[in-house]
Amino acid sequence: MSFQIRYDAPNRVVRAIFFDEVTIEEKMASARQIAEKYGHLHPLLLVVDVREAKVLLDMQQRQEFGVYAATLPGLSHAHIAVLHAPDHNANVGIDQAATAKGLRVVEFLTEHAALEWLASRES
């Protein structure tokens, strides 16, 4: 698997870290794991780190995954901060499709900014 999911208790956020080559099956598996394991959290604050990932999804798969994540019970209420590399956003297309379905997704270059935005969503 090209991802790791863990709960960051001090920051009260779930972290999904992607690395190496990532397929649509792995993206869907990670979303299911988060929904099943952490979907009970309200708010569900999620950091998705794709800085070291090579996302192998074409644009149609990216849009398909965005809709899937936005409509997945347990994940559809999440606030998602995506960390990407300054020179490459591996989530292009996913965010647009997910946001169009009501999921709250914002892109960040720094972890500090992402955690600050998520902290403002706690109340």
Short mmCIF file of N, CA, C and O in Angstrom, two decimals:
data_model
loop_
_atom_site.label_atom_id
_atom_site.label_comp_id
_atom_site.label_asym_id
_atom_site.label_seq_id
_atom_site.Cartn_x
_atom_site.Cartn_y
_atom_site.Cartn_z
N MET A 1 0.83 -1.18 0.00
CA MET A 1 0.00 0.00 0.00
C MET A 1 0.87 1.25 0.00
O MET A 1 1.91 1.26 0.63
N SER A 2 0.38 2.25 -0.65
CA SER A 2 1.11 3.50 -0.77
C SER A 2 0.52 4.60 0.11
O SER A 2 0.60 5.78 -0.23
N PHE A 3 -0.06 4.20 1.23
CA PHE A 3 -0.58 5.21 2.15
C PHE A 3 -0.54 4.70 3.58
O PHE A 3 -0.47 3.50 3.83
N GLN A 4 -0.59 5.67 4.49
CA GLN A 4 -0.63 5.36 5.92
C GLN A 4 -1.65 6.30 6.54
O GLN A 4 -1.69 7.49 6.22
N ILE A 5 -2.47 5.78 7.44
CA ILE A 5 -3.47 6.60 8.11
C ILE A 5 -3.25 6.48 9.61
O ILE A 5 -3.06 5.38 10.13
N ARG A 6 -3.25 7.63 10.28
CA ARG A 6 -3.09 7.60 11.73
C ARG A 6 -3.81 8.81 12.34
O ARG A 6 -4.08 9.79 11.66
N TYR A 7 -4.10 8.69 13.62
CA TYR A 7 -4.75 9.78 14.34
C TYR A 7 -3.69 10.57 15.08
O TYR A 7 -2.90 10.01 15.85
N ASP A 8 -3.65 11.87 14.86
CA ASP A 8 -2.73 12.79 15.50
C ASP A 8 -3.47 13.41 16.69
O ASP A 8 -4.16 14.41 16.54
N ALA A 9 -3.34 12.78 17.87
CA ALA A 9 -4.10 13.19 19.04
C ALA A 9 -3.82 14.63 19.49
O ALA A 9 -4.75 15.36 19.80
N PRO A 10 -2.54 15.08 19.53
CA PRO A 10 -2.31 16.45 19.97
C PRO A 10 -3.04 17.51 19.13
O PRO A 10 -3.49 18.52 19.65
N ASN A 11 -3.15 17.27 17.84
CA ASN A 11 -3.82 18.22 16.96
C ASN A 11 -5.28 17.84 16.68
O ASN A 11 -5.99 18.57 16.00
N ARG A 12 -5.70 16.68 17.15
CA ARG A 12 -7.05 16.15 16.94
C ARG A 12 -7.43 16.08 15.46
O ARG A 12 -8.51 16.46 15.06
N VAL A 13 -6.47 15.58 14.68
CA VAL A 13 -6.71 15.41 13.24
C VAL A 13 -6.32 14.01 12.81
O VAL A 13 -5.45 13.38 13.41
N VAL A 14 -6.97 13.55 11.77
CA VAL A 14 -6.61 12.30 11.13
C VAL A 14 -5.65 12.65 10.00
O VAL A 14 -5.87 13.63 9.28
N ARG A 15 -4.60 11.87 9.86
CA ARG A 15 -3.62 12.12 8.80
C ARG A 15 -3.60 10.94 7.83
O ARG A 15 -3.47 9.80 8.25
N ALA A 16 -3.72 11.27 6.56
CA ALA A 16 -3.57 10.28 5.49
C ALA A 16 -2.35 10.71 4.70
O ALA A 16 -2.34 11.78 4.07
N ILE A 17 -1.31 9.90 4.76
CA ILE A 17 -0.05 10.22 4.09
C ILE A 17 0.13 9.26 2.92
O ILE A 17 0.10 8.04 3.10
N PHE A 18 0.31 9.82 1.74
CA PHE A 18 0.51 9.03 0.53
C PHE A 18 1.95 9.16 0.08
O PHE A 18 2.57 10.22 0.20
N PHE A 19 2.50 8.07 -0.47
CA PHE A 19 3.87 8.06 -0.94
C PHE A 19 3.97 7.08 -2.11
O PHE A 19 3.06 6.28 -2.34
N ASP A 20 5.03 7.18 -2.85
CA ASP A 20 5.25 6.34 -4.03
C ASP A 20 4.11 6.51 -5.03
O ASP A 20 3.50 7.56 -5.11
N GLU A 21 3.82 5.46 -5.76
CA GLU A 21 2.76 5.51 -6.77
C GLU A 21 1.42 5.13 -6.14
O GLU A 21 1.32 4.13 -5.43
N VAL A 22 0.39 5.93 -6.42
CA VAL A 22 -0.92 5.75 -5.81
C VAL A 22 -1.95 5.54 -6.92
O VAL A 22 -2.07 6.35 -7.83
N THR A 23 -2.72 4.46 -6.80
CA THR A 23 -3.76 4.13 -7.78
C THR A 23 -5.13 4.54 -7.24
O THR A 23 -5.28 4.85 -6.06
N ILE A 24 -6.13 4.48 -8.10
CA ILE A 24 -7.48 4.82 -7.66
C ILE A 24 -7.96 3.82 -6.60
O ILE A 24 -8.66 4.21 -5.66
N GLU A 25 -7.56 2.58 -6.72
CA GLU A 25 -7.96 1.58 -5.72
C GLU A 25 -7.41 1.94 -4.34
O GLU A 25 -8.10 1.79 -3.33
N GLU A 26 -6.18 2.43 -4.31
CA GLU A 26 -5.59 2.83 -3.03
C GLU A 26 -6.25 4.09 -2.48
O GLU A 26 -6.47 4.21 -1.28
N LYS A 27 -6.57 5.04 -3.35
CA LYS A 27 -7.28 6.24 -2.90
C LYS A 27 -8.64 5.86 -2.30
O LYS A 27 -9.01 6.36 -1.24
N MET A 28 -9.36 4.97 -2.96
CA MET A 28 -10.67 4.54 -2.46
C MET A 28 -10.52 3.75 -1.16
O MET A 28 -11.31 3.94 -0.23
N ALA A 29 -9.52 2.89 -1.08
CA ALA A 29 -9.29 2.12 0.15
C ALA A 29 -8.98 3.05 1.32
O ALA A 29 -9.46 2.84 2.44
N SER A 30 -8.19 4.08 1.07
CA SER A 30 -7.86 5.02 2.16
C SER A 30 -9.11 5.77 2.62
O SER A 30 -9.32 5.94 3.81
N ALA A 31 -9.94 6.19 1.68
CA ALA A 31 -11.18 6.89 2.04
C ALA A 31 -12.09 5.98 2.86
O ALA A 31 -12.66 6.42 3.87
N ARG A 32 -12.22 4.72 2.45
CA ARG A 32 -13.05 3.77 3.21
C ARG A 32 -12.51 3.57 4.62
O ARG A 32 -13.27 3.54 5.59
N GLN A 33 -11.20 3.41 4.73
CA GLN A 33 -10.59 3.21 6.06
C GLN A 33 -10.86 4.40 6.97
O GLN A 33 -11.21 4.22 8.14
N ILE A 34 -10.70 5.59 6.45
CA ILE A 34 -10.94 6.80 7.25
C ILE A 34 -12.40 6.86 7.66
O ILE A 34 -12.72 7.13 8.82
N ALA A 35 -13.30 6.63 6.72
CA ALA A 35 -14.73 6.68 7.02
C ALA A 35 -15.12 5.65 8.08
O ALA A 35 -15.88 5.96 9.01
N GLU A 36 -14.60 4.44 7.96
CA GLU A 36 -14.95 3.37 8.90
C GLU A 36 -14.34 3.59 10.28
O GLU A 36 -14.99 3.37 11.29
N LYS A 37 -13.10 4.05 10.32
CA LYS A 37 -12.39 4.15 11.59
C LYS A 37 -12.62 5.48 12.31
O LYS A 37 -12.63 5.53 13.54
N TYR A 38 -12.80 6.56 11.54
CA TYR A 38 -12.87 7.89 12.14
C TYR A 38 -14.13 8.67 11.78
O TYR A 38 -14.28 9.82 12.18
N GLY A 39 -15.03 8.06 11.04
CA GLY A 39 -16.24 8.74 10.59
C GLY A 39 -17.15 9.21 11.72
O GLY A 39 -18.00 10.08 11.50
N HIS A 40 -16.96 8.67 12.92
CA HIS A 40 -17.77 9.07 14.07
C HIS A 40 -17.34 10.41 14.65
O HIS A 40 -18.07 11.01 15.44
N LEU A 41 -16.16 10.90 14.27
CA LEU A 41 -15.65 12.16 14.81
C LEU A 41 -16.41 13.34 14.20
O LEU A 41 -16.61 13.41 12.99
N HIS A 42 -16.83 14.24 15.06
CA HIS A 42 -17.50 15.48 14.62
C HIS A 42 -16.87 16.64 15.36
O HIS A 42 -17.03 16.71 16.58
N PRO A 43 -16.12 17.49 14.73
CA PRO A 43 -15.86 17.44 13.30
C PRO A 43 -14.76 16.43 12.97
O PRO A 43 -13.92 16.12 13.82
N LEU A 44 -14.80 15.93 11.76
CA LEU A 44 -13.74 15.06 11.25
C LEU A 44 -12.75 15.97 10.52
O LEU A 44 -13.07 16.53 9.47
N LEU A 45 -11.60 16.15 11.14
CA LEU A 45 -10.56 17.01 10.60
C LEU A 45 -9.49 16.12 9.99
O LEU A 45 -8.93 15.26 10.68
N LEU A 46 -9.20 16.33 8.72
CA LEU A 46 -8.34 15.41 7.97
C LEU A 46 -7.26 16.16 7.22
O LEU A 46 -7.55 17.13 6.52
N VAL A 47 -6.02 15.72 7.40
CA VAL A 47 -4.89 16.21 6.61
C VAL A 47 -4.54 15.11 5.62
O VAL A 47 -4.27 13.98 6.02
N VAL A 48 -4.56 15.44 4.34
CA VAL A 48 -4.16 14.51 3.29
C VAL A 48 -2.85 15.03 2.73
O VAL A 48 -2.79 16.11 2.14
N ASP A 49 -1.79 14.26 2.91
CA ASP A 49 -0.46 14.67 2.49
C ASP A 49 -0.07 13.90 1.22
O ASP A 49 0.17 12.70 1.26
N VAL A 50 -0.03 14.62 0.11
CA VAL A 50 0.35 14.01 -1.17
C VAL A 50 1.67 14.59 -1.69
O VAL A 50 1.98 14.46 -2.87
N ARG A 51 2.45 15.19 -0.79
CA ARG A 51 3.71 15.82 -1.21
C ARG A 51 4.70 14.84 -1.80
O ARG A 51 5.48 15.20 -2.68
N GLU A 52 4.69 13.60 -1.33
CA GLU A 52 5.65 12.60 -1.81
C GLU A 52 5.01 11.56 -2.72
O GLU A 52 5.61 10.52 -3.00
N ALA A 53 3.80 11.82 -3.16
CA ALA A 53 3.05 10.82 -3.93
C ALA A 53 3.08 11.11 -5.42
O ALA A 53 3.12 12.25 -5.85
N LYS A 54 3.02 10.03 -6.17
CA LYS A 54 2.81 10.12 -7.61
C LYS A 54 1.43 9.50 -7.84
O LYS A 54 1.28 8.28 -7.86
N VAL A 55 0.42 10.36 -7.96
CA VAL A 55 -0.96 9.90 -8.10
C VAL A 55 -1.18 9.49 -9.56
O VAL A 55 -1.10 10.32 -10.46
N LEU A 56 -1.46 8.20 -9.77
CA LEU A 56 -1.57 7.63 -11.11
C LEU A 56 -3.02 7.59 -11.60
O LEU A 56 -3.45 6.60 -12.18
N LEU A 57 -3.77 8.65 -11.39
CA LEU A 57 -5.16 8.71 -11.80
C LEU A 57 -5.29 9.65 -12.98
O LEU A 57 -4.72 10.75 -12.96
N ASP A 58 -6.04 9.22 -14.00
CA ASP A 58 -6.33 10.16 -15.08
C ASP A 58 -7.43 11.10 -14.60
O ASP A 58 -7.97 10.94 -13.50
N MET A 59 -7.78 12.10 -15.40
CA MET A 59 -8.72 13.11 -14.94
C MET A 59 -10.10 12.52 -14.62
O MET A 59 -10.74 12.91 -13.66
N GLN A 60 -10.54 11.55 -15.40
CA GLN A 60 -11.84 10.92 -15.12
C GLN A 60 -11.81 10.19 -13.78
O GLN A 60 -12.75 10.27 -13.00
N GLN A 61 -10.73 9.48 -13.49
CA GLN A 61 -10.60 8.78 -12.21
C GLN A 61 -10.52 9.76 -11.05
O GLN A 61 -11.06 9.51 -9.98
N ARG A 62 -9.86 10.88 -11.26
CA ARG A 62 -9.76 11.90 -10.22
C ARG A 62 -11.15 12.44 -9.88
O ARG A 62 -11.51 12.59 -8.72
N GLN A 63 -11.93 12.72 -10.90
CA GLN A 63 -13.28 13.23 -10.68
C GLN A 63 -14.15 12.15 -10.02
O GLN A 63 -14.92 12.44 -9.10
N GLU A 64 -14.00 10.92 -10.47
CA GLU A 64 -14.74 9.80 -9.87
C GLU A 64 -14.41 9.67 -8.39
O GLU A 64 -15.29 9.51 -7.55
N PHE A 65 -13.13 9.76 -8.05
CA PHE A 65 -12.74 9.66 -6.65
C PHE A 65 -13.27 10.84 -5.85
O PHE A 65 -13.71 10.67 -4.71
N GLY A 66 -13.23 12.03 -6.40
CA GLY A 66 -13.74 13.21 -5.70
C GLY A 66 -15.20 13.05 -5.33
O GLY A 66 -15.61 13.35 -4.20
N VAL A 67 -16.01 12.56 -6.27
CA VAL A 67 -17.43 12.32 -6.01
C VAL A 67 -17.59 11.21 -4.97
O VAL A 67 -18.40 11.31 -4.05
N TYR A 68 -16.80 10.15 -5.11
CA TYR A 68 -16.85 9.02 -4.17
C TYR A 68 -16.58 9.51 -2.74
O TYR A 68 -17.33 9.21 -1.81
N ALA A 69 -15.50 10.28 -2.56
CA ALA A 69 -15.14 10.76 -1.22
C ALA A 69 -16.22 11.68 -0.66
O ALA A 69 -16.55 11.60 0.53
N ALA A 70 -16.76 12.54 -1.50
CA ALA A 70 -17.76 13.51 -1.03
C ALA A 70 -19.07 12.87 -0.63
O ALA A 70 -19.81 13.43 0.17
N THR A 71 -19.36 11.71 -1.16
CA THR A 71 -20.64 11.05 -0.88
C THR A 71 -20.50 9.82 0.02
O THR A 71 -21.49 9.17 0.31
N LEU A 72 -19.30 9.55 0.47
CA LEU A 72 -19.04 8.38 1.31
C LEU A 72 -19.52 8.65 2.74
O LEU A 72 -19.02 9.58 3.39
N PRO A 73 -20.49 7.88 3.24
CA PRO A 73 -20.92 8.06 4.64
C PRO A 73 -19.72 7.91 5.57
O PRO A 73 -18.91 7.01 5.42
N GLY A 74 -19.60 8.82 6.51
CA GLY A 74 -18.47 8.81 7.43
C GLY A 74 -17.35 9.74 6.99
O GLY A 74 -16.50 10.11 7.78
N LEU A 75 -17.36 10.12 5.74
CA LEU A 75 -16.34 11.04 5.23
C LEU A 75 -16.95 12.33 4.68
O LEU A 75 -16.32 13.37 4.67
N SER A 76 -18.20 12.26 4.31
CA SER A 76 -18.86 13.39 3.64
C SER A 76 -18.95 14.64 4.51
O SER A 76 -19.12 15.73 3.99
N HIS A 77 -18.79 14.51 5.82
CA HIS A 77 -18.86 15.67 6.71
C HIS A 77 -17.47 16.21 7.09
O HIS A 77 -17.36 17.13 7.90
N ALA A 78 -16.43 15.67 6.49
CA ALA A 78 -15.06 16.03 6.86
C ALA A 78 -14.66 17.42 6.36
O ALA A 78 -15.22 17.94 5.39
N HIS A 79 -13.69 17.97 7.06
CA HIS A 79 -12.98 19.18 6.63
C HIS A 79 -11.59 18.66 6.25
O HIS A 79 -10.88 18.12 7.10
N ILE A 80 -11.21 18.85 4.99
CA ILE A 80 -9.99 18.23 4.48
C ILE A 80 -8.98 19.28 4.05
O ILE A 80 -9.28 20.13 3.20
N ALA A 81 -7.79 19.21 4.63
CA ALA A 81 -6.67 20.07 4.25
C ALA A 81 -5.68 19.20 3.48
O ALA A 81 -5.18 18.22 4.02
N VAL A 82 -5.44 19.55 2.24
CA VAL A 82 -4.53 18.77 1.40
C VAL A 82 -3.18 19.48 1.34
O VAL A 82 -3.10 20.66 1.00
N LEU A 83 -2.12 18.75 1.67
CA LEU A 83 -0.76 19.26 1.55
C LEU A 83 -0.16 18.75 0.25
O LEU A 83 -0.17 17.54 -0.01
N HIS A 84 0.31 19.67 -0.57
CA HIS A 84 0.95 19.25 -1.81
C HIS A 84 2.27 19.98 -2.01
O HIS A 84 2.52 21.01 -1.37
N ALA A 85 3.10 19.47 -2.88
CA ALA A 85 4.40 20.07 -3.17
C ALA A 85 4.21 21.40 -3.87
O ALA A 85 3.24 21.58 -4.61
N PRO A 86 5.12 22.34 -3.65
CA PRO A 86 4.98 23.66 -4.27
C PRO A 86 4.95 23.62 -5.80
O PRO A 86 4.30 24.43 -6.44
N ASP A 87 5.63 22.64 -6.38
CA ASP A 87 5.73 22.57 -7.83
C ASP A 87 4.76 21.59 -8.48
O ASP A 87 4.73 21.47 -9.71
N HIS A 88 3.96 20.90 -7.66
CA HIS A 88 3.04 19.90 -8.23
C HIS A 88 1.90 19.61 -7.27
O HIS A 88 2.14 19.26 -6.12
N ASN A 89 0.68 19.72 -7.75
CA ASN A 89 -0.49 19.38 -6.95
C ASN A 89 -1.05 18.06 -7.46
O ASN A 89 -1.66 18.01 -8.52
N ALA A 90 -0.84 17.00 -6.70
CA ALA A 90 -1.28 15.66 -7.10
C ALA A 90 -2.78 15.46 -6.94
O ALA A 90 -3.30 14.41 -7.28
N ASN A 91 -3.48 16.46 -6.44
CA ASN A 91 -4.92 16.32 -6.20
C ASN A 91 -5.78 17.09 -7.21
O ASN A 91 -6.98 17.20 -7.03
N VAL A 92 -5.16 17.62 -8.24
CA VAL A 92 -5.91 18.37 -9.25
C VAL A 92 -7.06 17.52 -9.79
O VAL A 92 -6.87 16.36 -10.11
N GLY A 93 -8.23 18.09 -9.84
CA GLY A 93 -9.40 17.37 -10.34
C GLY A 93 -10.20 16.72 -9.23
O GLY A 93 -11.42 16.74 -9.26
N ILE A 94 -9.52 16.16 -8.26
CA ILE A 94 -10.21 15.51 -7.14
C ILE A 94 -10.95 16.57 -6.32
O ILE A 94 -12.13 16.42 -6.01
N ASP A 95 -10.24 17.63 -5.97
CA ASP A 95 -10.82 18.68 -5.14
C ASP A 95 -12.06 19.30 -5.79
O ASP A 95 -13.07 19.53 -5.13
N GLN A 96 -11.95 19.60 -7.08
CA GLN A 96 -13.06 20.25 -7.77
C GLN A 96 -14.31 19.38 -7.74
O GLN A 96 -15.41 19.86 -7.45
N ALA A 97 -14.15 18.10 -8.01
CA ALA A 97 -15.30 17.19 -8.01
C ALA A 97 -15.88 17.03 -6.61
O ALA A 97 -17.10 17.02 -6.42
N ALA A 98 -15.01 16.93 -5.60
CA ALA A 98 -15.46 16.75 -4.22
C ALA A 98 -16.16 18.01 -3.71
O ALA A 98 -17.21 17.93 -3.07
N THR A 99 -15.59 19.16 -4.01
CA THR A 99 -16.18 20.43 -3.58
C THR A 99 -17.54 20.65 -4.23
O THR A 99 -18.48 21.13 -3.58
N ALA A 100 -17.66 20.26 -5.48
CA ALA A 100 -18.94 20.41 -6.18
C ALA A 100 -20.04 19.59 -5.52
O ALA A 100 -21.22 19.92 -5.62
N LYS A 101 -19.66 18.52 -4.81
CA LYS A 101 -20.62 17.67 -4.10
C LYS A 101 -20.75 18.04 -2.62
O LYS A 101 -21.37 17.33 -1.84
N GLY A 102 -20.12 19.15 -2.21
CA GLY A 102 -20.31 19.65 -0.85
C GLY A 102 -19.21 19.34 0.15
O GLY A 102 -19.30 19.74 1.30
N LEU A 103 -18.16 18.63 -0.26
CA LEU A 103 -17.07 18.33 0.67
C LEU A 103 -16.19 19.57 0.81
O LEU A 103 -15.94 20.29 -0.14
N ARG A 104 -15.72 19.83 2.03
CA ARG A 104 -14.87 20.98 2.29
C ARG A 104 -13.40 20.59 2.15
O ARG A 104 -12.85 19.91 3.03
N VAL A 105 -12.79 21.00 1.04
CA VAL A 105 -11.41 20.65 0.72
C VAL A 105 -10.65 21.93 0.38
O VAL A 105 -11.09 22.72 -0.45
N VAL A 106 -9.50 22.13 1.05
CA VAL A 106 -8.67 23.31 0.80
C VAL A 106 -7.23 22.82 0.64
O VAL A 106 -6.78 21.94 1.37
N GLU A 107 -6.51 23.42 -0.30
CA GLU A 107 -5.12 23.06 -0.60
C GLU A 107 -4.15 23.94 0.18
O GLU A 107 -4.39 25.14 0.33
N PHE A 108 -3.05 23.34 0.62
CA PHE A 108 -2.02 24.07 1.37
C PHE A 108 -0.63 23.61 0.96
O PHE A 108 -0.44 22.46 0.56
N LEU A 109 0.33 24.52 1.10
CA LEU A 109 1.73 24.19 0.85
C LEU A 109 2.46 23.87 2.15
O LEU A 109 3.46 23.15 2.14
N THR A 110 1.96 24.41 3.28
CA THR A 110 2.63 24.17 4.56
C THR A 110 1.69 23.48 5.54
O THR A 110 0.49 23.76 5.57
N GLU A 111 2.28 22.64 6.35
CA GLU A 111 1.51 21.94 7.37
C GLU A 111 0.95 22.91 8.40
O GLU A 111 -0.17 22.76 8.87
N HIS A 112 1.73 23.93 8.74
CA HIS A 112 1.27 24.93 9.71
C HIS A 112 -0.03 25.58 9.25
O HIS A 112 -0.99 25.69 10.03
N ALA A 113 -0.08 26.02 8.02
CA ALA A 113 -1.28 26.66 7.49
C ALA A 113 -2.46 25.69 7.47
O ALA A 113 -3.59 26.05 7.79
N ALA A 114 -2.20 24.44 7.11
CA ALA A 114 -3.26 23.42 7.07
C ALA A 114 -3.84 23.18 8.46
O ALA A 114 -5.06 23.15 8.64
N LEU A 115 -2.97 23.03 9.45
CA LEU A 115 -3.43 22.77 10.82
C LEU A 115 -4.15 23.99 11.39
O LEU A 115 -5.14 23.85 12.13
N GLU A 116 -3.70 25.18 11.04
CA GLU A 116 -4.36 26.40 11.49
C GLU A 116 -5.79 26.46 10.92
O GLU A 116 -6.74 26.79 11.63
N TRP A 117 -5.94 26.15 9.63
CA TRP A 117 -7.26 26.16 9.01
C TRP A 117 -8.16 25.10 9.66
O TRP A 117 -9.32 25.38 9.98
N LEU A 118 -7.63 23.91 9.89
CA LEU A 118 -8.44 22.86 10.51
C LEU A 118 -8.84 23.25 11.93
O LEU A 118 -9.98 22.99 12.34
N ALA A 119 -7.94 23.86 12.68
CA ALA A 119 -8.26 24.29 14.05
C ALA A 119 -9.43 25.29 14.04
O ALA A 119 -10.27 25.27 14.95
N SER A 120 -9.50 26.10 13.02
CA SER A 120 -10.61 27.07 12.93
C SER A 120 -11.93 26.38 12.61
O SER A 120 -12.99 26.98 12.76
N ARG A 121 -11.90 25.14 12.19
CA ARG A 121 -13.10 24.37 11.86
C ARG A 121 -13.65 23.60 13.05
O ARG A 121 -14.73 23.02 13.00
N GLU A 122 -12.91 23.55 14.15
CA GLU A 122 -13.31 22.75 15.31
C GLU A 122 -14.58 23.22 15.98
O GLU A 122 -15.32 22.43 16.52
N SER A 123 -14.83 24.50 15.97
CA SER A 123 -16.01 25.00 16.71
C SER A 123 -17.28 24.87 15.92
O SER A 123 -17.34 24.63 14.77
#
